[in-house]
Coordinates of C-alpha atoms and ligand atoms in Angstrom, one line a residue:
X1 CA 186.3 67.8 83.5
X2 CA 183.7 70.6 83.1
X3 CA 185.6 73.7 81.9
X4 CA 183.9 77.2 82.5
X5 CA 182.9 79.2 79.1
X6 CA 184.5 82.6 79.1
X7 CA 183.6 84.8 76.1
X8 CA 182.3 81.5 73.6
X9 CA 185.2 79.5 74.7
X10 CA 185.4 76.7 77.2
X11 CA 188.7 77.4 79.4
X12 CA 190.5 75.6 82.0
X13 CA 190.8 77.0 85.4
X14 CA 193.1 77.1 87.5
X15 CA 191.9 74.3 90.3
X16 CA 189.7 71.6 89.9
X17 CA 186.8 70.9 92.4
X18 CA 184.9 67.8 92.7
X19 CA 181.2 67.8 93.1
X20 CA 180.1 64.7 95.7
X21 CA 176.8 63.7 95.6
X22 CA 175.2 64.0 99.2
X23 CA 173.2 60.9 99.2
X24 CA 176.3 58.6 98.5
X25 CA 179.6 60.2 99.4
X26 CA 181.2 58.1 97.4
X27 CA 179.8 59.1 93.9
X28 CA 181.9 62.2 92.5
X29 CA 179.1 63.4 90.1
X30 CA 182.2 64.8 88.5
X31 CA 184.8 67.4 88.0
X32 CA 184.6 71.2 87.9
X33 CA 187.4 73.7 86.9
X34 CA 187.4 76.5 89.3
X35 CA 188.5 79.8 87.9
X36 CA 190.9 82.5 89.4
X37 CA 190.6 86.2 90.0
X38 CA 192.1 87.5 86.4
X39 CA 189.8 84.5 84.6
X40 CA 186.6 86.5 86.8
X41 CA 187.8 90.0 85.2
X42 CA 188.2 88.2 81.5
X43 CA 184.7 86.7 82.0
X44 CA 183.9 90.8 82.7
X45 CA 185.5 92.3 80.0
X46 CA 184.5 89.8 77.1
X47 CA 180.7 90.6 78.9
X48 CA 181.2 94.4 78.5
X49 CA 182.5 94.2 75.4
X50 CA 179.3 91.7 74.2
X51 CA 176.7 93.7 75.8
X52 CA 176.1 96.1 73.0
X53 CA 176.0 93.9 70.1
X54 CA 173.5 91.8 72.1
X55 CA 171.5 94.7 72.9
X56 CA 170.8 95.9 69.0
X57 CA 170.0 92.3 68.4
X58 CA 166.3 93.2 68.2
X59 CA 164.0 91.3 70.2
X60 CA 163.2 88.4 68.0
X61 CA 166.5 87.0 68.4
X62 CA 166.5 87.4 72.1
X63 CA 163.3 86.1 72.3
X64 CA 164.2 83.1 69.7
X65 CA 167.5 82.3 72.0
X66 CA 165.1 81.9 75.3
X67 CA 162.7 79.8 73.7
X68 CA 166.0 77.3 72.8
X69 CA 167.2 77.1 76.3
X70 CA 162.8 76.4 77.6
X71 CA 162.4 73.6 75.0
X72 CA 165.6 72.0 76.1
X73 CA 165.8 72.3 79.3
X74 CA 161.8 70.6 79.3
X75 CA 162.9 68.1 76.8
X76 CA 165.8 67.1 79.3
X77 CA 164.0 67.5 82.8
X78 CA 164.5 63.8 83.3
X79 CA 168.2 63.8 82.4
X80 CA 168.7 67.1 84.2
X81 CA 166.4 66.7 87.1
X82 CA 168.3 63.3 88.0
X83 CA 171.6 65.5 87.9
X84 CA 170.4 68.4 90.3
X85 CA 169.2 66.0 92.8
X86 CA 172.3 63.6 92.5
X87 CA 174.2 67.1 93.3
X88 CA 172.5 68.6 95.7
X89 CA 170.3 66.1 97.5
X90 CA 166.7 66.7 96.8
X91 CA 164.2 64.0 95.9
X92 CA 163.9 63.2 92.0
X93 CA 160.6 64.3 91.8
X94 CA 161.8 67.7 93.2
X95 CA 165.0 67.4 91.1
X96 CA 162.6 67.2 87.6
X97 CA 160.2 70.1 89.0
X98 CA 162.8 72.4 89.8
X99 CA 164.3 71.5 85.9
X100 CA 160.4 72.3 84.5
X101 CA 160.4 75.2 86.4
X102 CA 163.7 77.1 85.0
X103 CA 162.3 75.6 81.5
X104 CA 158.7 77.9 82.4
X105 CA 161.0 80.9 83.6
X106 CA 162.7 81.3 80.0
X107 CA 159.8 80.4 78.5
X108 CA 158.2 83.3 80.1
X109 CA 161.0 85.6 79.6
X110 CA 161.1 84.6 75.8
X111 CA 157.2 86.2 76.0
X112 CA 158.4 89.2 78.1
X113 CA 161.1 90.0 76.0
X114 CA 158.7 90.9 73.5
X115 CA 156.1 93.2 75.6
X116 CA 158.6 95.7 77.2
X117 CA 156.7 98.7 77.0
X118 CA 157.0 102.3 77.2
X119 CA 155.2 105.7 77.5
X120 CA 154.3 108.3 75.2
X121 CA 153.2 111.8 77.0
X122 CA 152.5 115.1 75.8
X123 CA 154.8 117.3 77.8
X124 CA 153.6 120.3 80.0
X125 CA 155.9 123.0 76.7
X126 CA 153.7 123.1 73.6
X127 CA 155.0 120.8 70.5
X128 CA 157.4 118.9 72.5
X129 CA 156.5 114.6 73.6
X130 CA 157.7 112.6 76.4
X131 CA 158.9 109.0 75.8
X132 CA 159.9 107.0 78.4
X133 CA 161.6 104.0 77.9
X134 CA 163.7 100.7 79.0
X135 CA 167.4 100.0 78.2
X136 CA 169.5 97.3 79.7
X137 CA 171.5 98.1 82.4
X138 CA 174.9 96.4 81.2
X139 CA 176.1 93.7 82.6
X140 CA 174.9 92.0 85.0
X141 CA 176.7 89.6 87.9
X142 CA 175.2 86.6 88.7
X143 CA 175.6 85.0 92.3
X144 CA 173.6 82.0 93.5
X145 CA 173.0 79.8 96.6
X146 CA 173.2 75.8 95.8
X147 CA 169.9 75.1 97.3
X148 CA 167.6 76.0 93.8
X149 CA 170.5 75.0 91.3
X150 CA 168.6 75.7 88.6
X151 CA 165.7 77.7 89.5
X152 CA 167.2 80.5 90.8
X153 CA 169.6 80.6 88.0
X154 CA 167.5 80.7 85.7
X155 CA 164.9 83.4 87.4
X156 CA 168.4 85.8 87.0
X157 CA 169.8 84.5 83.9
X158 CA 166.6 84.6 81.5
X159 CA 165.6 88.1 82.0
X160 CA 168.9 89.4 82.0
X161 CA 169.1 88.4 78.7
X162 CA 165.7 89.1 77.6
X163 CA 166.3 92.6 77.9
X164 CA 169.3 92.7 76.7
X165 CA 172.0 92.7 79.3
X166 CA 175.1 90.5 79.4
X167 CA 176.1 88.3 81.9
X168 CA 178.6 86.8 84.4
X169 CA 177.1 84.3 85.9
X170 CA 179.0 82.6 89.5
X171 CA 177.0 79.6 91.1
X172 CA 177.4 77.5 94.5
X173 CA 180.9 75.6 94.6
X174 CA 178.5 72.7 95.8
X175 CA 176.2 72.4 92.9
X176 CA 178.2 73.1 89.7
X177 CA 177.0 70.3 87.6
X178 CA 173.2 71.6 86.8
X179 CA 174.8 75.3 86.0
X180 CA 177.3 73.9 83.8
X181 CA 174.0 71.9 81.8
X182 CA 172.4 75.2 81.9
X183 CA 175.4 77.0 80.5
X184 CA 176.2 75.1 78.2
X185 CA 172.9 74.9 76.5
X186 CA 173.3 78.8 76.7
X187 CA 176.1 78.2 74.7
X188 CA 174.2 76.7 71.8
X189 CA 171.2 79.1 71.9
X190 CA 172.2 81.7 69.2
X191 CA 173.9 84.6 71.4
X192 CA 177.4 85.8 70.6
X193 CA 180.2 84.8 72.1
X194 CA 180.8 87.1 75.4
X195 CA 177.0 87.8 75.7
X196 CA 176.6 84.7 78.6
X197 CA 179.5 83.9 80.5
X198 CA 180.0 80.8 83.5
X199 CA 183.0 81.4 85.8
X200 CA 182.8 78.7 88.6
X201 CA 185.0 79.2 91.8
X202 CA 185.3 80.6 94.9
X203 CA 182.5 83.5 96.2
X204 CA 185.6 85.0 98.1
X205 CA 187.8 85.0 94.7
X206 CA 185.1 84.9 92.1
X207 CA 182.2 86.5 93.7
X208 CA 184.5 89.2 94.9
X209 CA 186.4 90.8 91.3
X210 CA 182.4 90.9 90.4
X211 CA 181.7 93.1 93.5
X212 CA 184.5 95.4 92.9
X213 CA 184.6 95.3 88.9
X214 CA 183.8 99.1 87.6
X215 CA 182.7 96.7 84.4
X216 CA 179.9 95.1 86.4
X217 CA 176.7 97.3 86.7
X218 CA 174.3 95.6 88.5
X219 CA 174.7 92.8 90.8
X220 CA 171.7 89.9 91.6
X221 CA 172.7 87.8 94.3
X222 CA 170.9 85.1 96.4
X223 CA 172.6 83.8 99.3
X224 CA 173.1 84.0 102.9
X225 CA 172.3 87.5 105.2
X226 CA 175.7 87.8 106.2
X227 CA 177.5 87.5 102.5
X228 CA 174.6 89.8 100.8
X229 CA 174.7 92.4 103.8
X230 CA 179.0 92.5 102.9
X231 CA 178.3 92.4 99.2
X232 CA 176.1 95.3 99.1
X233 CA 177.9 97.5 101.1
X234 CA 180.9 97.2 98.7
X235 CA 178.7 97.1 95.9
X236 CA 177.2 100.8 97.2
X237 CA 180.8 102.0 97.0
X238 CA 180.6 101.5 93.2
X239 CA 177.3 103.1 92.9
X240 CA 176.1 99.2 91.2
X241 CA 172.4 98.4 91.0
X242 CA 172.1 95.9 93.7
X243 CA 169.0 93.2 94.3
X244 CA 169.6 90.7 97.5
X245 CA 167.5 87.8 97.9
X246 CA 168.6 86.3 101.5
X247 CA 167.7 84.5 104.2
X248 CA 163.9 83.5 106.0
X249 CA 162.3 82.6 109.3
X250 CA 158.8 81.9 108.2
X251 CA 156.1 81.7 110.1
X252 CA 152.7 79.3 109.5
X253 CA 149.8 80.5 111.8
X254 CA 147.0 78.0 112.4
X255 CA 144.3 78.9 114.1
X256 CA 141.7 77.2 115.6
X257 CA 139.4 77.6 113.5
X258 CA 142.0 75.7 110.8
X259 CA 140.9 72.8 108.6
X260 CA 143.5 70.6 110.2
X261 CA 144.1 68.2 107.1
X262 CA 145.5 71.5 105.8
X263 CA 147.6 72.6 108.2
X264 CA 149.4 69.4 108.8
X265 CA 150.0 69.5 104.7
X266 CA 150.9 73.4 104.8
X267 CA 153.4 72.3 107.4
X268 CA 155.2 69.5 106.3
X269 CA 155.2 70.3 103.1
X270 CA 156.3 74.0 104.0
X271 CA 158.7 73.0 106.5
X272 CA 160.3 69.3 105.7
X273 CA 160.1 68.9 101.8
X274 CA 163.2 69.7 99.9
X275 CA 165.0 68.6 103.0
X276 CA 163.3 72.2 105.0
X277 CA 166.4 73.9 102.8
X278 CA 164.5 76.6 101.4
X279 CA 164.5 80.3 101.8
X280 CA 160.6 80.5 101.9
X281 CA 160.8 77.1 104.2
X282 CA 158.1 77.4 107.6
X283 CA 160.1 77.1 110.6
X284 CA 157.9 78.6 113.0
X285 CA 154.4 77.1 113.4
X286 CA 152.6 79.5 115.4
X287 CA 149.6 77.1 116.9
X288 CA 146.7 78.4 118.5
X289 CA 146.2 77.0 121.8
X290 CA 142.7 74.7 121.8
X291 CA 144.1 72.8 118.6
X292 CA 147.6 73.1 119.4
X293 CA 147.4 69.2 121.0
X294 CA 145.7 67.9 117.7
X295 CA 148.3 69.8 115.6
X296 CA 151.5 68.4 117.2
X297 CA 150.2 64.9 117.2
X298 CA 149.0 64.5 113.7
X299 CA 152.2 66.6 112.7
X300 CA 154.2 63.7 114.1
X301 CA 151.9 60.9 112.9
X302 CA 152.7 62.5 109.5
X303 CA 156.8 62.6 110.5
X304 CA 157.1 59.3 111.6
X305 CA 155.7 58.4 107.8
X306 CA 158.3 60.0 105.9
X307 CA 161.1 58.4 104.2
X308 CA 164.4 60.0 104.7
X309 CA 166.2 58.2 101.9
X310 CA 168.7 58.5 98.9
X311 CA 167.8 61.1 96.6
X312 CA 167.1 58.9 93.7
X313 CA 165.1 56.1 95.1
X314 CA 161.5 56.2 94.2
X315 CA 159.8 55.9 98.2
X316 CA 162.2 58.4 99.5
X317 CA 160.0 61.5 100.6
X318 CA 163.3 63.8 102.0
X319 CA 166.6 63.8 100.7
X320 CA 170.0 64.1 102.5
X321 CA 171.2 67.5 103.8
X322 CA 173.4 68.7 101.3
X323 CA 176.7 68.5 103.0
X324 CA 178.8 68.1 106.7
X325 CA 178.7 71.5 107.3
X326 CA 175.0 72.4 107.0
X327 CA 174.4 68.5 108.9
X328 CA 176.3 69.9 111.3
X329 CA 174.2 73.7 111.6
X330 CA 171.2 70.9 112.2
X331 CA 172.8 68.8 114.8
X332 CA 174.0 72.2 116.9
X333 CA 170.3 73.8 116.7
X334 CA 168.5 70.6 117.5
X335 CA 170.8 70.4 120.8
X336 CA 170.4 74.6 121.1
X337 CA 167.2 73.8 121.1
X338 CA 167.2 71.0 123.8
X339 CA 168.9 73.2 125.9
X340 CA 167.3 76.3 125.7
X341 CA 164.3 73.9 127.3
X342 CA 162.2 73.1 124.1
X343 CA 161.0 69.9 123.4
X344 CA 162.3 67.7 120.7
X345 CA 158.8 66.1 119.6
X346 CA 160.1 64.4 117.2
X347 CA 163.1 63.2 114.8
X348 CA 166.3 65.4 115.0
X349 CA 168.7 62.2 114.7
X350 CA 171.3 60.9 112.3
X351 CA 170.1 58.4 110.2
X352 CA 172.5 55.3 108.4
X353 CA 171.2 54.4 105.2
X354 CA 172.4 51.8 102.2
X355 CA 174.9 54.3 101.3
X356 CA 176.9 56.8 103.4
X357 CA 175.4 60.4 103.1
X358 CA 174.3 63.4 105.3
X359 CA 171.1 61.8 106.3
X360 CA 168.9 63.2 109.5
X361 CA 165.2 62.8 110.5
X362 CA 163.3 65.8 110.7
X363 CA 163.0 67.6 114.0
X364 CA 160.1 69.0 115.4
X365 CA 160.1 70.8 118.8
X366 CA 157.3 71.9 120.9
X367 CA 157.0 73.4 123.9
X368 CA 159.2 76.7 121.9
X369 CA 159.1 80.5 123.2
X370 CA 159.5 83.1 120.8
X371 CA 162.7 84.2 122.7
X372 CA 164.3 80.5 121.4
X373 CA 167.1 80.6 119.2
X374 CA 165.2 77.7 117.2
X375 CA 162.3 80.3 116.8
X376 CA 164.8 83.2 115.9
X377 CA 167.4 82.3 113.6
X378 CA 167.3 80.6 109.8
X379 CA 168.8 77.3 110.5
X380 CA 168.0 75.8 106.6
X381 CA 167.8 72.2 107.6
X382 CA 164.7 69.8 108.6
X383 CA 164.0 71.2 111.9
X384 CA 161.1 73.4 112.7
X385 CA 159.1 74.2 116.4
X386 CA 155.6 75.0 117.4
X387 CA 155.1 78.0 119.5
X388 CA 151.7 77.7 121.6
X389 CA 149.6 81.0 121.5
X390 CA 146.7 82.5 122.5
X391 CA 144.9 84.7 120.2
X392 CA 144.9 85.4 116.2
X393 CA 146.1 88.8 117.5
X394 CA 149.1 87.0 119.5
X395 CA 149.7 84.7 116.9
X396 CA 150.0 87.8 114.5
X397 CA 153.1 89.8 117.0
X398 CA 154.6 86.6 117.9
X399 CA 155.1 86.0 113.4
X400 CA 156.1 89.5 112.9
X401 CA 158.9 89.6 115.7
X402 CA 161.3 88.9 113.7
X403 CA 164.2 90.4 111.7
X404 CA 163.2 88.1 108.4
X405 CA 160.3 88.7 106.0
X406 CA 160.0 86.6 102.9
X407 CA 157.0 84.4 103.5
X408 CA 154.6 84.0 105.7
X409 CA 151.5 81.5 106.1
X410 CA 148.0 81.6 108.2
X411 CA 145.8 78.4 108.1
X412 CA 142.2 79.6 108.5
X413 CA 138.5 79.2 107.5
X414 CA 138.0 82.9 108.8
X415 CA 137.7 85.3 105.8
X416 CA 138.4 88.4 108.4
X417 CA 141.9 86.7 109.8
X418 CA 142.9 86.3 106.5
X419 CA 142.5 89.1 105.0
X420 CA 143.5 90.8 108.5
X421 CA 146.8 88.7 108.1
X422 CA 147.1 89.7 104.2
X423 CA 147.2 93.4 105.3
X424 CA 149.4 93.2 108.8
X425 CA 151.4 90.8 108.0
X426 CA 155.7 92.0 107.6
X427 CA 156.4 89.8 104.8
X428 CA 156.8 90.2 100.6
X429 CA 154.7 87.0 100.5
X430 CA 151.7 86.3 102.5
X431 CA 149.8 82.6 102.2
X432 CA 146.7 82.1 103.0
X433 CA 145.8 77.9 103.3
X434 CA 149.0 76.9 100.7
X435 CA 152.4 76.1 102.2
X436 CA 155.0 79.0 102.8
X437 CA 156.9 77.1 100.0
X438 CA 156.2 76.9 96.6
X439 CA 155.3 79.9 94.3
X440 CA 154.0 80.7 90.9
X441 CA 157.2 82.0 88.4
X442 CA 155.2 84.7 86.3
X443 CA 154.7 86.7 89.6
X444 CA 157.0 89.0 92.1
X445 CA 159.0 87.0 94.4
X446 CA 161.2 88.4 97.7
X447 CA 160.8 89.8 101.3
X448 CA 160.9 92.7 103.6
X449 CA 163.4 93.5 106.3
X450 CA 166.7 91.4 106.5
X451 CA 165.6 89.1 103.6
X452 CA 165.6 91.1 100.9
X453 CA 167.1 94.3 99.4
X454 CA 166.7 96.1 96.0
X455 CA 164.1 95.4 93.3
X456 CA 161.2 92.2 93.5
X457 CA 162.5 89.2 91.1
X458 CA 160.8 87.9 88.8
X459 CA 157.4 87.7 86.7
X460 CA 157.3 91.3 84.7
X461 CA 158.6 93.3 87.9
X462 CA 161.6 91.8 86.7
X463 CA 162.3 94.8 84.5
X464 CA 162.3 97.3 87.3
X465 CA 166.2 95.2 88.2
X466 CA 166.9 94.5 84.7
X467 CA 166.4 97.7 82.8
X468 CA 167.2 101.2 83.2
X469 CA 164.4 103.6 82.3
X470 CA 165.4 106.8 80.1
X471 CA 163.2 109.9 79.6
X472 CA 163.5 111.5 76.2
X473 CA 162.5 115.0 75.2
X474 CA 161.4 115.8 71.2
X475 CA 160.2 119.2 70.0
X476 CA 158.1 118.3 66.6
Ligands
NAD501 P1 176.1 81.9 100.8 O1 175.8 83.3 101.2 O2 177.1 81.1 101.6 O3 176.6 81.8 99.3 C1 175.8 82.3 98.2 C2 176.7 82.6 97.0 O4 177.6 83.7 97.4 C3 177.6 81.4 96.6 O5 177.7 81.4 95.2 C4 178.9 81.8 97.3 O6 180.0 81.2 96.6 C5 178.9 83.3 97.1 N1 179.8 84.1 97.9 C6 180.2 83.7 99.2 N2 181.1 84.7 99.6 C7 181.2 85.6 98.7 C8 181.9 86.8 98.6 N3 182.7 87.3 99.6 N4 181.8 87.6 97.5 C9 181.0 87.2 96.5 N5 180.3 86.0 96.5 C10 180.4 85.3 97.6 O7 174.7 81.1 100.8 P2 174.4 79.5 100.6 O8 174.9 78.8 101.8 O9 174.9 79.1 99.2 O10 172.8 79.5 100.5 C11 172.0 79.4 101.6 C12 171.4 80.8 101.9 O11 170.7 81.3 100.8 C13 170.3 80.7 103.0 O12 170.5 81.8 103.9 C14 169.0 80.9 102.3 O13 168.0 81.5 103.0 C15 169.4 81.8 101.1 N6 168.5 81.7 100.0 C16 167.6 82.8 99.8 C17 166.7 82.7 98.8 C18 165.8 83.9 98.5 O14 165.3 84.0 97.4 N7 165.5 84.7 99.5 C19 166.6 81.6 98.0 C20 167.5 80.5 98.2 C21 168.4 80.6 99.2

C-alpha cells in the first residue's frame, strides 16, 4: 500500500482506497491510504513549522532540489507515463508527454528560482532608497483535478517550492498513483522533512481542514466551478490568497476562409484527444455557414478513423473515460442533446472492447443552437457540436456568450479576423490556427469569467501567486 508522507515520514491513514484502472476494471493499479481530518492538520503544522527553514535555504539548494525531481521524472517518463495513463485513461503517448511535461515545469522552476528579482528606487525624501522585494507566502495548499495527474501538480508544486513556500499537497481520489511517484521523488530531493507534504483523501475531509486551517496561507486549486466557487468563498473568510483554475466551454471558430486540413486537426485534436477531458478542450465549433457542409463531413470522416481503445495499446488514438460517473455525464448530454433537437452526427455510443472499461465513441452533433445545453455547459467527455453561423462578426457573439473563458480558437487565413479575434475575444487564451488544447509551460496559463479566479499560473507570472511583495524603506 501507498502511505502518504506527512512531515518526512510515510504514515498510514486511516482508510484505504483502491485506484482501478479505467481501461480494464479489473486491474487495481493499487492501494492508497486515505488520510483523516487531524492527519490534514498534522500535514499543516509540520508545513508551517518547515516553511522557514526552507525559506533561508538560499536559492541554490532550492534550485538544486528542482533540478532532482526534472531529471527524474524525464529519466522515468516511460515508467511513469505508463502509470498515469493506466490510472486515469489517456493514451500512452499522452501518458509519457504529460510525464515530460511536469519534468520541463521543474526544470523551469529550478531556472526561476534563481532570477526572482526586485527593485531598487530612489525615494521621493532625500537619502532614503526603496527596495521592493519577493518573500514566500507560507504555505501553500495544493488541490488538483485527476484529469492532468501530473502536470497540474507539478505547475503548483515546483514554484511553490522554488520560492520558497511549503506545501500540502491533496490530489484526485481517482488518480493517486502518479502523485504518490511524484511525491515520493520529492521526498528524495534534498528538502527537509515538513517542507513537501502528500495527504491523499477525501476533498470534503482533506480539502476542507486546508480551507479552514488559519496555518494555510494561500490556497491553488484546480477543479470543478462548483467546488472552487464554495472553496473560495470560505477561503475569503480567512483573508487566504486564493488562485482557481476551473471549468471551460471553448469555442473553435472557422471561418470560411479556413485552411480546412487545419481546422478538422484543430478540432479533433482540441476537442477528442485526451478523451475531450480537458479544461482547455473545444466543445463548441462555431462553423461559418458556406464551409460548414465540408467541415462536418471531413470532421466525421476523421471520427469514424479513430481508435477508441485501451489506454496502453499502441493503435489506440482515445482512451476510456475515466470512470462511471463521468461515462455517465456523457451518456445524459448526448441524449440532452438529442432532445433538445440537435443532431448526433456522429459516435456518442458505448463501445465493448477486449477488456471491460468506460469506453464511448466520440459524439459530434450538428444542427446545435447556441441556446443548447450541449453548447452551454462543460460536459468534460468526447462530445462536442457545431453551431452554423453567419458572419465572422456572429461567429465572434455566439463564442463570447458564455459564462466560461479559458481558451478560445479561430481557424483563419485572414490576418484582420485574427487579430480582430486576438483583441475581442473573452478568454485568458486566444488561438489562432493551433488547437484550444495544448500550451507552452514557460508562459501564463488561465481564463476570464467563471473559469478562473486569482493570479495567472505558471511561466514567471507564477510569482505574482507564489510570493508576497514587501516594500522596504532605508535612510543612508
Ligand atoms: P472537482 O472539483 O470534483 O475536484 C477537484 C479537487 O477538489 C479534487 O482533489 C477533490 O477531491 C477536491 N475537492 C472536492 N470537494 C472539496 C471540498 N469540499 N473541499 C476541498 N477540496 C475538495 O473536479 P474534478 O472532477 O476532479 O476535475 C474536473 C474539473 O476540473 C473540470 O470542471 C475541469 O474543467 C476542471 N479543470 C480545470 C483546469 C484549469 O486549469 N482551468 C484544468 C483541469 C481541470
Amino acid at each position: 500500500m501507498k502511505l502518504n508522507l506527512i512531515g518526512g515520514d510515510w504514515v498510514e491513514g486511516s482508510a484505504i482506497r483502491q485506484n482501478i484502472n479505467p481501461s480494464d476494471v479489473d486491474d487495481v493499479v493499487g492501494e492508497y491510504a486515505q488520510a483523516d481530518a487531524a492527519q490534514a492538520r498534522m500535514a499543516i503544522d509540520v508545513a508551517d513549522a518547515a516553511q522557514r527553514t526552507w525559506s533561508l535555504s538560499g536559492i541554490q539548494a532550492r534550485s538544486n532540489a528542482l533540478e532532482f525531481n526534472a531529471a527524474e521524472l524525464l529519466a522515468r517518463q516511460q515508467e511513469l507515463g505508463t502509470l498515469l495513463s493506466r490510472e486515469e485513461g489517456k493514451t500512452l503517448a499522452e501518458g509519457i508527454a504529460e510525464v515530460v511535461r511536469a519534468g520541463q515545469i521543474f526544470r523551469f522552476f529550478a531556472g526561476e528560482t534563481l532570477r526572482v528579482c526586485g527593485h531598487r528606487l530612489p525615494s521621493v525624501r532625500p537619502l532614503v532608497d526603496v527596495e521592493i522585494t519577493r518573500e514566500p507566502v507560507g504555505v501553500v495548499g495544493i488541490i488538483t483535478p485527476w484529469n492532468f495527474p501530473i502536470a497540474i501538480p507539478a505547475w503548483k508544486i515546483a514554484p511553490a517550492l522554488a520560492y520558497g513556500n511549503s506545501v500540502v499537497f491533496k490530489p484526485s481520489d481517482l488518480v493517486p498513483g502518479s502523485a504518490w511517484a511524484l511525491a515520493e521523488i520529492i521526498s528524495r530531493s534534498g528538502i527537509p522533512a515538513g517542507v513537501f507534504n502528500l495527504v491523499m483523501g477525501r476533498g470534503s475531509i482533506v480539502g476542507n481542514e486546508f480551507v479552514k486551517s488559519e496555518k494555510v496561507d494561500a490556497l491553488s486549486f484546480t477543479g470543478s466551478v462548483d467546488t472552487g466557487r464554495r472553496l473560495a468563498e470560505q477561503a475569503a473568510r480567512g483573508l487566504k490568497k486564493t488562485q482557481l483554475e476551473m471549468g471551460g466551454k471553448n469555442p473553435l471558430i472557422v471561418l470560411n476562409d479556413a485552411d480546412l486540413d487545419i481546422a478538422v486537426n484543430c478540432a479533433i485534436q482540441g476537442a477528442y484527444y485526451s478523451t475531450g477531458q480537458r479544461c482547455t478542450a473545444s466543445s463548441r465549433f462555431i462553423v461559418q455557414k458556406d464551409i460548414h457542409a465540408r467541415f462536418v463531413s471531413r470532421v466525421r470522416d476523421a471520427l469514424k478513423a479513430l481508435n477508441v481503445g485501451h489506454a496502453l495499446e499502441p493503435e489506440t488514438n482515445i482512451g476510456p473515460v475515466v470512470d462511471a460517473e463521468q461515462l455517465r455525464t456523457d451518456q445524459d448530454y448526448v441524449e440532452i442533446g438529442r432532445h433538445e433537437g440537435a443532431t448526433l452526427a456522429y459516435g456518442g455510443e458505448l463501445l465493448t472492447r477486449r477488456t471491460p472499461g468506460y469506453y464511448m465513441s466520440p459524439a459530434f452533433f450538428t444542427d446545435t443552437t447556441p441556446e443548447m445545453r450541449i453548447a452551454r455547459e462543460e460536459i468534460f467527455g468526447p462530445v462536442a457540436c457545431a453551431i452554423a453561423v453567419d458572419t465572422y462578426e456572429e461567429a465572434l457573439d455566439v463564442a463570447n456568450d458564455s459564462e466560461f473563458g479559458l481558451s478560445a480558437g479561430i481557424c483563419t487565413t485572414s490576418l484582420k479576423h485574427a487579430t480582430h479575434f486576438k483583441r475581442q475575444m473573452q478568454t485568458g487564451m486566444a488561438m489562432v490556427n493551433v488547437p484550444t488544447a495544448g500550451v507552452d509551460y514557460h508562459v501564463p496559463f488561465g481564463g476570464t469569467k467563471g473559469s478562473s479566479y486569482g493570479p495567472r499560473e505558471q511561466g514567471s507570472y507564477a510569482t505574482e501567486f507564489f510570493t508576497r511583495v514587501k516594500t522596504a524603506y532605508t535612510q543612508a
